[in-house]
Amino acid sequence: MLKVQDINVYYGSIHAIKDVSFEVQSGEIVTLIGANGAGKSTVLQTISGLLRSKTGSIHFLDQDLSNVPPHKIVAQGLAHVPEGRRIFLQMTVEDNLSMGAFTRPGSEVDASIADVYERFPRLMERRKQIAGTLSGGEQQMLAMGRALMSRPHLLMLDEPSMGLSPILVQQIFDIIKELHKAGTTILLVEQNAQMALSVADRAYVLESGRIVLSGTGAELAKSDAIKKAYLGG
Amino acid sequence: MLSFLNHLINGISLGSIYAIIALGYTMVYGIAKMLNFAHGDIIMVGAYVCFFAVSSFQLHPVVGLLLAIIVCTVLGTLIEKLAYKPLRQATSLAVLITAIGVSYFLQNAAQLLWTSNPKLFPDIFNGAAIKLFDGELIITVSTLVTIAACIVIMILLTAFIDKSKTGKAMRACSEDKGAAQLMGINVNRTISITFAIGSALAAVAGVLLCTTYPSLVPTTGSMPGIKAFTAAVFGGIGSVPGALLGGILLGIIEIMAGAYISTSLSNAIVFAVLILVLLIKPTGLLGKQIREKV
Ligand SMILES: Nc1ncnc2c1ncn2[C@@H]1O[C@H](COP(=O)(O)OP(=O)(O)O)[C@@H](O)[C@H]1O
Ligand SMILES: [Mg+2]
């Protein structure tokens, strides 16, 4: 479904992503783990077109995304929940959701909003509230609900557990599993390697901009190198 | 007492013009995070277009106004595309200097095309006025039209920004352009639309300004432009209700200061009040605390 080949991404003279290649098959949960600063967010931003690779290619559903502007990528079925959520803090919950459906025909928006409220009843309760007044967990739900409004084939999540209490982290991961069961393919970026590996079909480990290890979620969870570096022994 | 009321009405009328201009500054600032210093000169172009349409081609003033709106909308979007869009990643200082350059360019072009001899803007309303209290209180039709135009524009614009899909996209872009792009919003197009709306409003302001102050020269827009910018900052730059409040207050302060203190000091007093407000509330009267991104 998604095939990333040999991408190299720079911030000015900083070489942030080095020859990274990986793929996500339809129906999988794939996770990209790695320490802070490894380049995980950069990879996702490059896939959604906010950053550009100097080399290689990114194919999504057999289409080359290299020259597609970011605002046209979401319409192809690729949604990105960015790091730090980045919901529109001054807009209402419902307006945030309607922005998620920006590229879809107006007649379909209400039905999608109803779907999101069904999955996230908390958002329904707070629909008229300004998004900036939501708690961290609610903001994460809003960010995910907003991304789902585009009815994506592939959902990219950048550190959905960041800053949340263990109970909320569990809730968010339950939702990820539900979405996956409902047929959404997921590319999950996490620092919380343990949680990520527990839900992932396959995983890639990123270190200083390079992929240094890959395998199934279960394999990597058992690997000594991973245990040492990311799972606290 | 009646003279006070007279000054108040004149102040609200002048303030309405400032408010309509300030909307352009504040909307463009909200979304593009830049001060479009050429905005005042778009006003002047709009006034000239209406002047020629009505005086030289004998067209109806409403047609003149529509032509002014069309020309200014095209001009504003063109300026954005040619001068500002290439600088999207540049420092804000570079953009500011460019905007000042565009402002001088427009003034000089106007001087070249239309000379600096003042043109007498046609008296569209034939000096019609309502006389109350045995003629002690005179309200001109141009004053009434100006205030009414401001009210209508505020209502329509607020509804547009709150309710329409494009309006919501504008708010989304002003908060977070990257996130807006992830929603599928074309940020460049949204910025263009914002410039178009601001420039159309500048045309309206230009025509209204000249119905009250009919002497038209290439620098006609520059002082009202600066005042309206002040009004936008006063009310809280980026805030639409702030532009209205800032504009009206500025108009009233300016007229009152001129009437009761000194005409020559009225501008100084206006800016003194601005500085005072910014000292007490740095984001302006209705400005929101801007969350700095890390
Ligand atoms: N906007 C930026 N400008 C310059 N360097 C950046 C920028 N964003 C990230 N980097 C650098 O790129 C590298 C990868 O960052 P990032 O993709 O955010 O890592 P991760 O998401 O894995 O924590 C880091 O070394 C970081 O310092
Ligand atoms: Mg990151």
XYZ file of C-alpha atoms and ligand atoms in Angstrom:
555
model
C 0.000 0.000 0.000
C 2.792 2.391 0.958
C 6.291 1.960 -0.381
C 9.066 4.304 0.702
C 12.305 3.877 -1.216
C 15.708 5.384 -0.453
C 14.582 8.734 0.866
C 17.033 11.341 2.123
C 15.679 14.389 3.904
C 17.612 17.473 4.974
C 16.908 20.433 7.239
C 19.265 22.910 5.620
C 22.614 21.208 6.103
C 21.347 18.694 8.677
C 20.972 15.284 7.073
C 17.986 14.004 9.082
C 16.923 10.917 7.089
C 19.473 8.670 5.457
C 18.540 6.137 2.748
C 15.363 5.043 4.458
C 13.215 2.398 2.784
C 10.244 0.529 4.189
C 6.771 -0.528 3.267
C 3.327 -0.973 4.702
C 1.013 -3.652 3.340
C -2.713 -3.212 3.205
C -4.322 -4.255 6.498
C -1.143 -4.073 8.590
C -0.175 -2.110 11.652
C 3.429 -1.106 11.107
C 5.361 0.796 13.704
C 8.396 2.992 13.428
C 10.182 3.210 16.761
C 13.275 5.038 17.851
C 14.649 7.484 20.363
C 13.802 11.158 20.434
C 15.444 12.859 17.441
C 15.868 9.636 15.454
C 13.853 11.066 12.557
C 10.443 9.414 12.969
C 8.382 12.579 12.591
C 10.505 13.669 9.664
C 9.654 10.440 7.853
C 5.911 10.958 8.354
C 6.075 14.594 7.311
C 7.909 13.574 4.153
C 5.229 11.000 3.328
C 2.472 13.573 3.713
C 4.355 16.094 1.605
C 5.170 18.719 4.238
C 8.851 17.939 3.689
C 10.516 16.717 0.507
C 13.059 13.975 -0.033
C 16.101 14.753 -2.173
C 16.186 11.237 -3.546
C 14.146 8.084 -3.982
C 10.392 7.814 -4.146
C 7.242 7.399 -2.122
C 4.434 5.360 -3.652
C 0.983 5.170 -2.141
C -1.604 2.879 -3.746
C 0.730 2.664 -6.764
C 0.815 6.413 -7.183
C 4.028 8.405 -6.960
C 3.596 11.097 -4.287
C 6.953 12.800 -4.919
C 5.453 15.788 -6.713
C 1.972 15.831 -5.236
C 1.402 18.937 -3.057
C 0.517 18.145 0.568
C -3.055 19.417 0.331
C -3.779 16.882 -2.405
C -2.343 13.891 -0.591
C -5.100 13.534 1.978
C -7.676 13.178 -0.803
C -5.804 10.062 -1.964
C -6.679 8.336 1.288
C -3.684 9.100 3.459
C -4.323 10.854 6.777
C -1.664 12.051 9.193
C -2.176 12.769 12.892
C 0.865 14.921 13.581
C 3.076 14.931 16.635
C 1.648 17.166 19.351
C -1.862 16.707 17.851
C -1.963 20.159 16.289
C -5.717 20.472 16.489
C -7.084 23.955 15.822
C -7.177 25.192 19.405
C -9.366 28.234 18.774
C -12.019 26.374 16.801
C -14.837 24.249 18.193
C -14.572 20.472 18.345
C -17.105 20.157 15.548
C -15.376 22.708 13.312
C -12.125 20.790 13.815
C -13.872 17.657 12.620
C -15.388 19.401 9.624
C -11.895 20.600 8.636
C -10.851 16.940 8.579
C -13.406 16.390 5.832
C -12.270 19.419 3.845
C -11.686 17.496 0.635
C -14.900 15.498 0.814
C -18.293 16.482 -0.599
C -20.351 18.510 1.865
C -23.215 16.028 1.725
C -21.083 13.307 3.342
C -19.702 15.348 6.209
C -22.588 14.962 8.657
C -22.566 11.181 8.377
C -18.820 11.089 9.049
C -19.179 13.376 12.048
C -21.820 11.005 13.408
C -19.405 8.076 12.918
C -16.660 9.886 14.803
C -19.033 10.740 17.674
C -20.020 7.109 17.869
C -16.394 6.093 18.247
C -15.537 8.997 20.569
C -18.623 9.807 22.685
C -16.564 12.324 24.658
C -16.221 14.472 21.553
C -19.996 14.431 21.132
C -20.409 15.804 24.654
C -17.937 18.569 23.892
C -18.861 19.302 20.302
C -19.563 23.031 20.802
C -16.557 23.548 23.056
C -13.403 25.353 21.905
C -10.807 22.654 21.274
C -8.182 24.443 23.374
C -10.255 23.729 26.495
C -10.088 19.939 26.052
C -7.874 17.712 28.184
C -4.815 16.057 26.636
C -6.579 12.744 26.087
C -9.590 14.431 24.527
C -7.305 16.446 22.269
C -5.677 13.246 21.059
C -9.108 11.762 20.383
C -10.066 14.891 18.469
C -6.879 14.718 16.419
C -7.606 11.084 15.554
C -11.291 11.780 14.882
C -10.348 14.688 12.651
C -8.025 12.455 10.631
C -10.732 9.790 10.320
C -13.062 12.396 8.797
C -11.192 11.987 5.513
C -12.058 8.241 5.510
C -8.407 7.271 5.075
C -7.072 3.961 3.782
C -3.845 4.570 5.656
C -3.713 6.384 8.977
C -0.348 7.696 10.173
C -0.129 8.408 13.899
C 2.803 10.322 15.350
C 3.284 9.579 19.051
C -0.386 9.345 20.016
C 0.584 8.370 23.570
C 2.759 11.412 24.198
C 2.012 13.153 27.493
C -0.891 10.888 28.426
C -1.440 8.924 31.632
C -1.087 5.110 31.432
C -4.866 4.649 31.483
C -5.317 7.038 28.584
C -2.442 5.439 26.684
C -4.242 2.117 27.034
C -7.454 3.715 25.773
C -5.729 5.228 22.752
C -4.126 1.887 21.889
C -7.485 0.145 22.235
C -8.885 2.597 19.721
C -5.953 1.935 17.393
C -6.719 -1.786 17.566
C -10.406 -1.130 16.882
C -9.631 1.050 13.879
C -7.340 -1.652 12.569
C -10.033 -4.273 13.027
C -12.438 -2.042 11.106
C -10.076 -2.201 8.134
C -7.795 0.825 8.450
C -4.117 0.271 7.723
C -1.945 1.997 10.309
C 1.566 3.404 10.381
C 2.365 4.141 14.006
C 5.294 6.188 15.234
C 6.144 5.804 18.909
C 8.772 6.362 21.535
C 6.756 4.037 23.728
C 8.281 0.986 22.029
C 6.685 -1.558 24.333
C 3.140 -0.457 23.587
C 3.846 -0.016 19.889
C 5.418 -3.457 19.493
C 2.521 -5.086 21.324
C 0.041 -4.015 18.637
C 2.260 -4.016 15.551
C 2.425 -6.663 12.858
C 5.822 -5.398 11.815
C 8.261 -2.825 13.097
C 11.228 -0.793 11.955
C 13.776 0.732 14.291
C 15.147 4.126 13.369
C 18.436 5.407 14.763
C 20.008 8.731 13.769
C 18.021 8.820 10.558
C 18.737 5.224 9.492
C 16.719 2.053 9.758
C 18.916 -0.260 11.795
C 16.559 -3.132 12.494
C 13.274 -4.544 11.274
C 11.071 -7.539 11.933
C 7.722 -8.602 13.264
C 6.438 -6.894 16.374
C 6.834 -10.038 18.441
C 10.407 -10.684 17.220
C 11.585 -7.214 18.031
C 9.883 -7.199 21.415
C 12.046 -10.241 22.308
C 15.277 -8.990 20.733
C 18.033 -8.179 23.203
C 19.175 -5.074 21.387
C 15.692 -3.622 21.562
C 15.190 -4.574 25.168
C 18.393 -2.814 26.107
C 17.848 0.327 24.084
C 14.128 0.919 24.304
C 12.427 -1.307 26.787
C 14.535 -0.509 29.818
C 16.642 -3.686 29.989
C -24.374 69.168 23.738
C -25.511 69.017 20.106
C -22.047 69.798 18.886
C -20.743 66.902 20.978
C -23.280 64.615 19.290
C -22.186 65.971 15.945
C -18.546 65.191 16.681
C -19.491 61.770 17.946
C -21.339 60.917 14.732
C -18.483 62.218 12.623
C -16.063 60.218 14.734
C -18.059 57.026 14.246
C -18.220 57.691 10.521
C -14.464 58.253 10.209
C -13.946 55.273 12.487
C -16.109 53.139 10.219
C -13.737 53.854 7.356
C -10.739 52.998 9.558
C -12.499 49.806 10.609
C -13.122 48.687 7.028
C -9.459 49.315 6.165
C -8.298 47.713 9.408
C -10.148 44.510 8.472
C -7.795 44.108 5.529
C -4.710 44.538 7.716
C -5.954 42.264 10.423
C -7.161 39.431 8.155
C -3.943 39.409 6.158
C -1.893 39.541 9.342
C -3.957 36.742 10.858
C -3.278 34.366 8.016
C -0.015 35.450 6.383
C 1.563 36.874 9.580
C 2.694 39.908 7.630
C 1.941 43.624 7.639
C 0.811 44.549 4.178
C 1.941 48.162 4.187
C 0.724 48.589 0.625
C -2.839 48.094 1.828
C -3.378 51.854 2.269
C -2.364 52.491 -1.314
C -4.914 50.008 -2.621
C -7.470 52.410 -1.119
C -6.072 55.204 -3.243
C -6.221 53.094 -6.416
C -9.847 52.223 -5.658
C -10.708 55.875 -5.195
C -9.067 56.821 -8.516
C -10.894 54.052 -10.372
C -14.231 55.250 -9.004
C -13.272 58.877 -9.710
C -12.553 58.216 -13.383
C -15.589 55.990 -13.801
C -17.923 58.646 -12.430
C -16.253 61.909 -13.524
C -14.756 60.967 -16.879
C -17.055 58.204 -18.077
C -20.254 59.496 -16.423
C -21.011 56.045 -15.001
C -23.345 55.570 -12.069
C -21.462 55.740 -8.723
C -22.515 52.180 -7.900
C -20.920 51.021 -11.144
C -17.860 53.078 -10.217
C -17.715 51.352 -6.846
C -18.033 47.906 -8.434
C -15.249 48.693 -10.904
C -13.075 49.896 -8.025
C -13.746 46.644 -6.162
C -12.851 44.552 -9.208
C -9.643 46.464 -9.966
C -8.497 46.420 -6.316
C -9.263 42.713 -5.900
C -7.193 41.876 -8.962
C -4.439 44.266 -7.913
C -4.312 42.910 -4.349
C -4.083 39.265 -5.410
C -1.520 40.153 -8.069
C 0.667 41.939 -5.514
C 0.422 38.935 -3.213
C 1.393 36.550 -6.001
C 4.263 38.593 -7.414
C 5.727 40.279 -4.353
C 4.835 38.315 -1.216
C 4.355 34.688 -2.250
C 8.003 34.227 -3.304
C 8.965 35.390 0.207
C 6.877 32.863 2.128
C 9.975 31.344 3.754
C 11.834 34.664 4.109
C 12.309 36.622 7.334
C 9.500 38.942 8.349
C 11.844 41.907 7.953
C 12.386 41.099 4.266
C 8.627 40.875 3.774
C 8.061 44.179 5.573
C 10.622 45.973 3.435
C 9.038 44.500 0.307
C 5.615 45.714 1.439
C 6.963 49.229 1.957
C 8.510 49.003 -1.511
C 5.181 47.970 -3.030
C 3.539 50.895 -1.244
C 5.955 53.406 -2.799
C 5.638 51.682 -6.152
C 1.864 52.164 -6.141
C 2.156 55.808 -5.066
C 4.742 56.566 -7.735
C 2.797 54.744 -10.410
C -0.274 56.787 -9.488
C 1.764 59.973 -9.676
C 3.021 59.018 -13.108
C -0.394 58.019 -14.414
C -2.558 60.650 -12.805
C -0.102 63.391 -11.659
C -0.030 64.740 -8.123
C -2.574 67.473 -8.842
C -5.526 66.918 -6.534
C -8.652 65.562 -8.194
C -11.965 66.662 -6.781
C -13.933 63.512 -6.040
C -17.512 63.860 -7.336
C -20.162 64.602 -4.750
C -22.055 61.344 -5.168
C -24.789 62.246 -2.699
C -25.198 65.874 -3.901
C -24.500 67.102 -0.384
C -27.766 65.595 0.837
C -28.156 65.742 4.602
C -30.654 65.242 7.352
C -31.219 68.313 9.494
C -32.437 67.862 13.059
C -33.148 70.323 15.901
C -33.788 73.273 13.570
C -30.638 72.566 11.636
C -28.421 72.451 14.724
C -27.562 68.822 14.051
C -26.652 67.964 10.463
C -26.001 64.404 9.440
C -24.896 63.981 5.841
C -26.085 61.050 3.787
C -22.470 60.142 3.149
C -21.987 59.766 6.918
C -25.019 57.517 7.189
C -23.992 55.407 4.199
C -20.486 55.015 5.616
C -21.734 53.789 8.986
C -24.310 51.503 7.364
C -21.681 50.059 5.013
C -19.435 49.298 7.964
C -22.214 47.501 9.827
C -23.238 45.441 6.792
C -19.620 44.514 6.019
C -18.982 43.443 9.615
C -22.067 41.228 9.716
C -21.382 39.580 6.358
C -17.691 39.082 7.048
C -18.245 37.621 10.504
C -20.828 35.188 9.127
C -18.463 34.248 6.312
C -15.523 33.567 8.635
C -17.612 31.700 11.215
C -19.817 29.604 8.997
C -18.474 29.116 5.481
C -16.058 26.372 4.538
C -13.572 28.887 3.130
C -13.899 31.037 6.251
C -13.152 28.077 8.482
C -10.196 27.194 6.270
C -8.925 30.748 6.782
C -9.115 30.299 10.542
C -7.399 26.937 10.299
C -4.563 28.415 8.208
C -4.126 31.299 10.605
C -3.649 28.852 13.484
C -1.457 26.205 11.891
C -0.596 26.088 8.194
C 1.002 22.653 8.361
C -2.012 21.092 10.056
C -4.277 22.910 7.578
C -2.389 21.309 4.695
C -2.819 17.904 6.304
C -6.589 18.554 6.149
C -6.305 19.083 2.404
C -6.558 22.866 2.574
C -4.655 24.712 -0.160
C -2.871 27.306 1.976
C -1.652 29.448 -0.925
C -5.126 29.672 -2.355
C -6.573 30.567 1.050
C -4.021 33.357 1.464
C -4.926 34.653 -2.012
C -8.605 34.729 -1.090
C -7.778 36.686 2.055
C -5.847 39.294 0.070
C -8.733 39.484 -2.409
C -11.272 40.145 0.352
C -9.040 42.711 2.073
C -8.443 44.532 -1.206
C -12.125 44.576 -2.114
C -12.822 46.145 1.281
C -10.040 48.671 0.653
C -11.831 49.734 -2.535
C -15.037 50.319 -0.585
C -13.113 52.256 2.045
C -11.414 54.353 -0.638
C -14.719 55.416 -2.175
C -16.295 56.127 1.227
C -13.251 58.100 2.328
C -13.434 60.322 -0.733
C -17.150 60.991 -0.332
C -16.262 62.641 2.989
C -12.781 64.013 2.147
C -13.043 64.664 -1.597
C -9.506 65.796 -2.429
C -7.810 62.860 -4.154
C -4.018 62.629 -4.558
C -1.602 59.676 -4.950
C -0.851 59.753 -1.224
C -4.525 59.803 -0.211
C -4.363 56.274 1.140
C -1.201 56.519 3.159
C -2.348 58.376 6.305
C -5.689 56.541 6.594
C -3.718 53.362 5.956
C -1.397 54.035 8.879
C -4.312 55.049 11.110
C -6.228 51.903 10.193
C -3.151 49.833 10.882
C -2.982 51.548 14.260
C -6.668 50.736 14.749
C -5.993 47.080 13.954
C -3.173 46.963 16.527
C -5.274 48.940 18.994
C -8.151 46.454 18.728
C -5.839 43.435 18.670
C -4.188 42.500 15.391
C -5.681 39.334 13.909
C -9.071 39.938 15.517
C -12.026 40.937 13.318
C -14.167 42.438 16.132
C -10.959 44.117 17.308
C -10.604 45.873 13.969
C -14.143 47.240 14.319
C -13.678 48.374 17.902
C -10.205 49.796 17.238
C -11.373 51.619 14.109
C -14.427 53.213 15.708
C -12.554 54.250 18.863
C -9.714 55.697 16.829
C -12.144 57.717 14.696
C -13.913 59.091 17.765
C -10.655 59.928 19.576
C -9.282 61.665 16.499
C -12.378 63.831 15.918
C -12.860 64.622 19.623
C -9.201 65.505 20.095
C -9.371 67.754 17.061
C -12.551 69.423 18.280
C -11.778 69.901 21.961
C -8.004 69.913 22.255
C -6.207 70.879 19.102
C -6.478 69.967 15.440
C -2.752 69.915 14.992
C -2.311 67.597 17.963
C -5.086 65.146 17.092
C -2.755 62.667 15.392
C -0.290 62.808 18.248
C -3.104 62.142 20.716
C -4.303 59.174 18.669
C -0.865 57.585 18.828
C -0.431 58.448 22.496
C -3.630 56.536 23.275
C -2.390 53.615 21.195
C 0.885 53.482 23.124
C -0.981 53.658 26.411
C -3.274 50.769 25.449
C -0.347 48.650 24.282
C 1.495 49.312 27.535
C -1.458 48.065 29.542
C -2.485 45.269 27.171
C 0.248 44.392 24.664
C -2.070 42.284 22.490
C -4.538 45.147 21.977
C -8.064 45.488 23.292
C -9.484 42.218 21.948
C -6.251 40.485 20.979
C -5.666 36.934 22.051
C -2.501 35.882 23.742
C -0.523 34.304 20.945
C 0.835 30.945 21.910
C 4.423 30.838 20.758
C 5.231 27.591 19.057
C 8.357 25.780 20.148
N 12.538 22.016 11.835
C 13.749 21.446 12.034
N 14.869 22.127 11.729
C 16.085 21.566 11.892
N 16.281 20.334 12.369
C 15.213 19.601 12.681
C 13.885 20.124 12.530
N 13.015 19.175 12.923
C 13.757 18.126 13.299
N 15.068 18.382 13.157
C 16.157 17.452 13.445
O 15.990 16.292 12.672
C 16.219 15.137 13.441
C 15.003 14.242 13.434
O 13.934 14.888 14.105
P 12.502 14.243 14.247
O 12.072 13.699 12.936
O 11.615 15.247 14.882
O 12.780 13.054 15.255
P 11.773 12.166 16.094
O 10.404 12.404 15.606
O 12.242 10.775 15.894
O 11.931 12.588 17.523
C 16.610 15.614 14.834
O 18.016 15.587 14.927
C 16.110 17.006 14.891
O 16.943 17.794 15.707
Mg 8.848 13.095 16.634
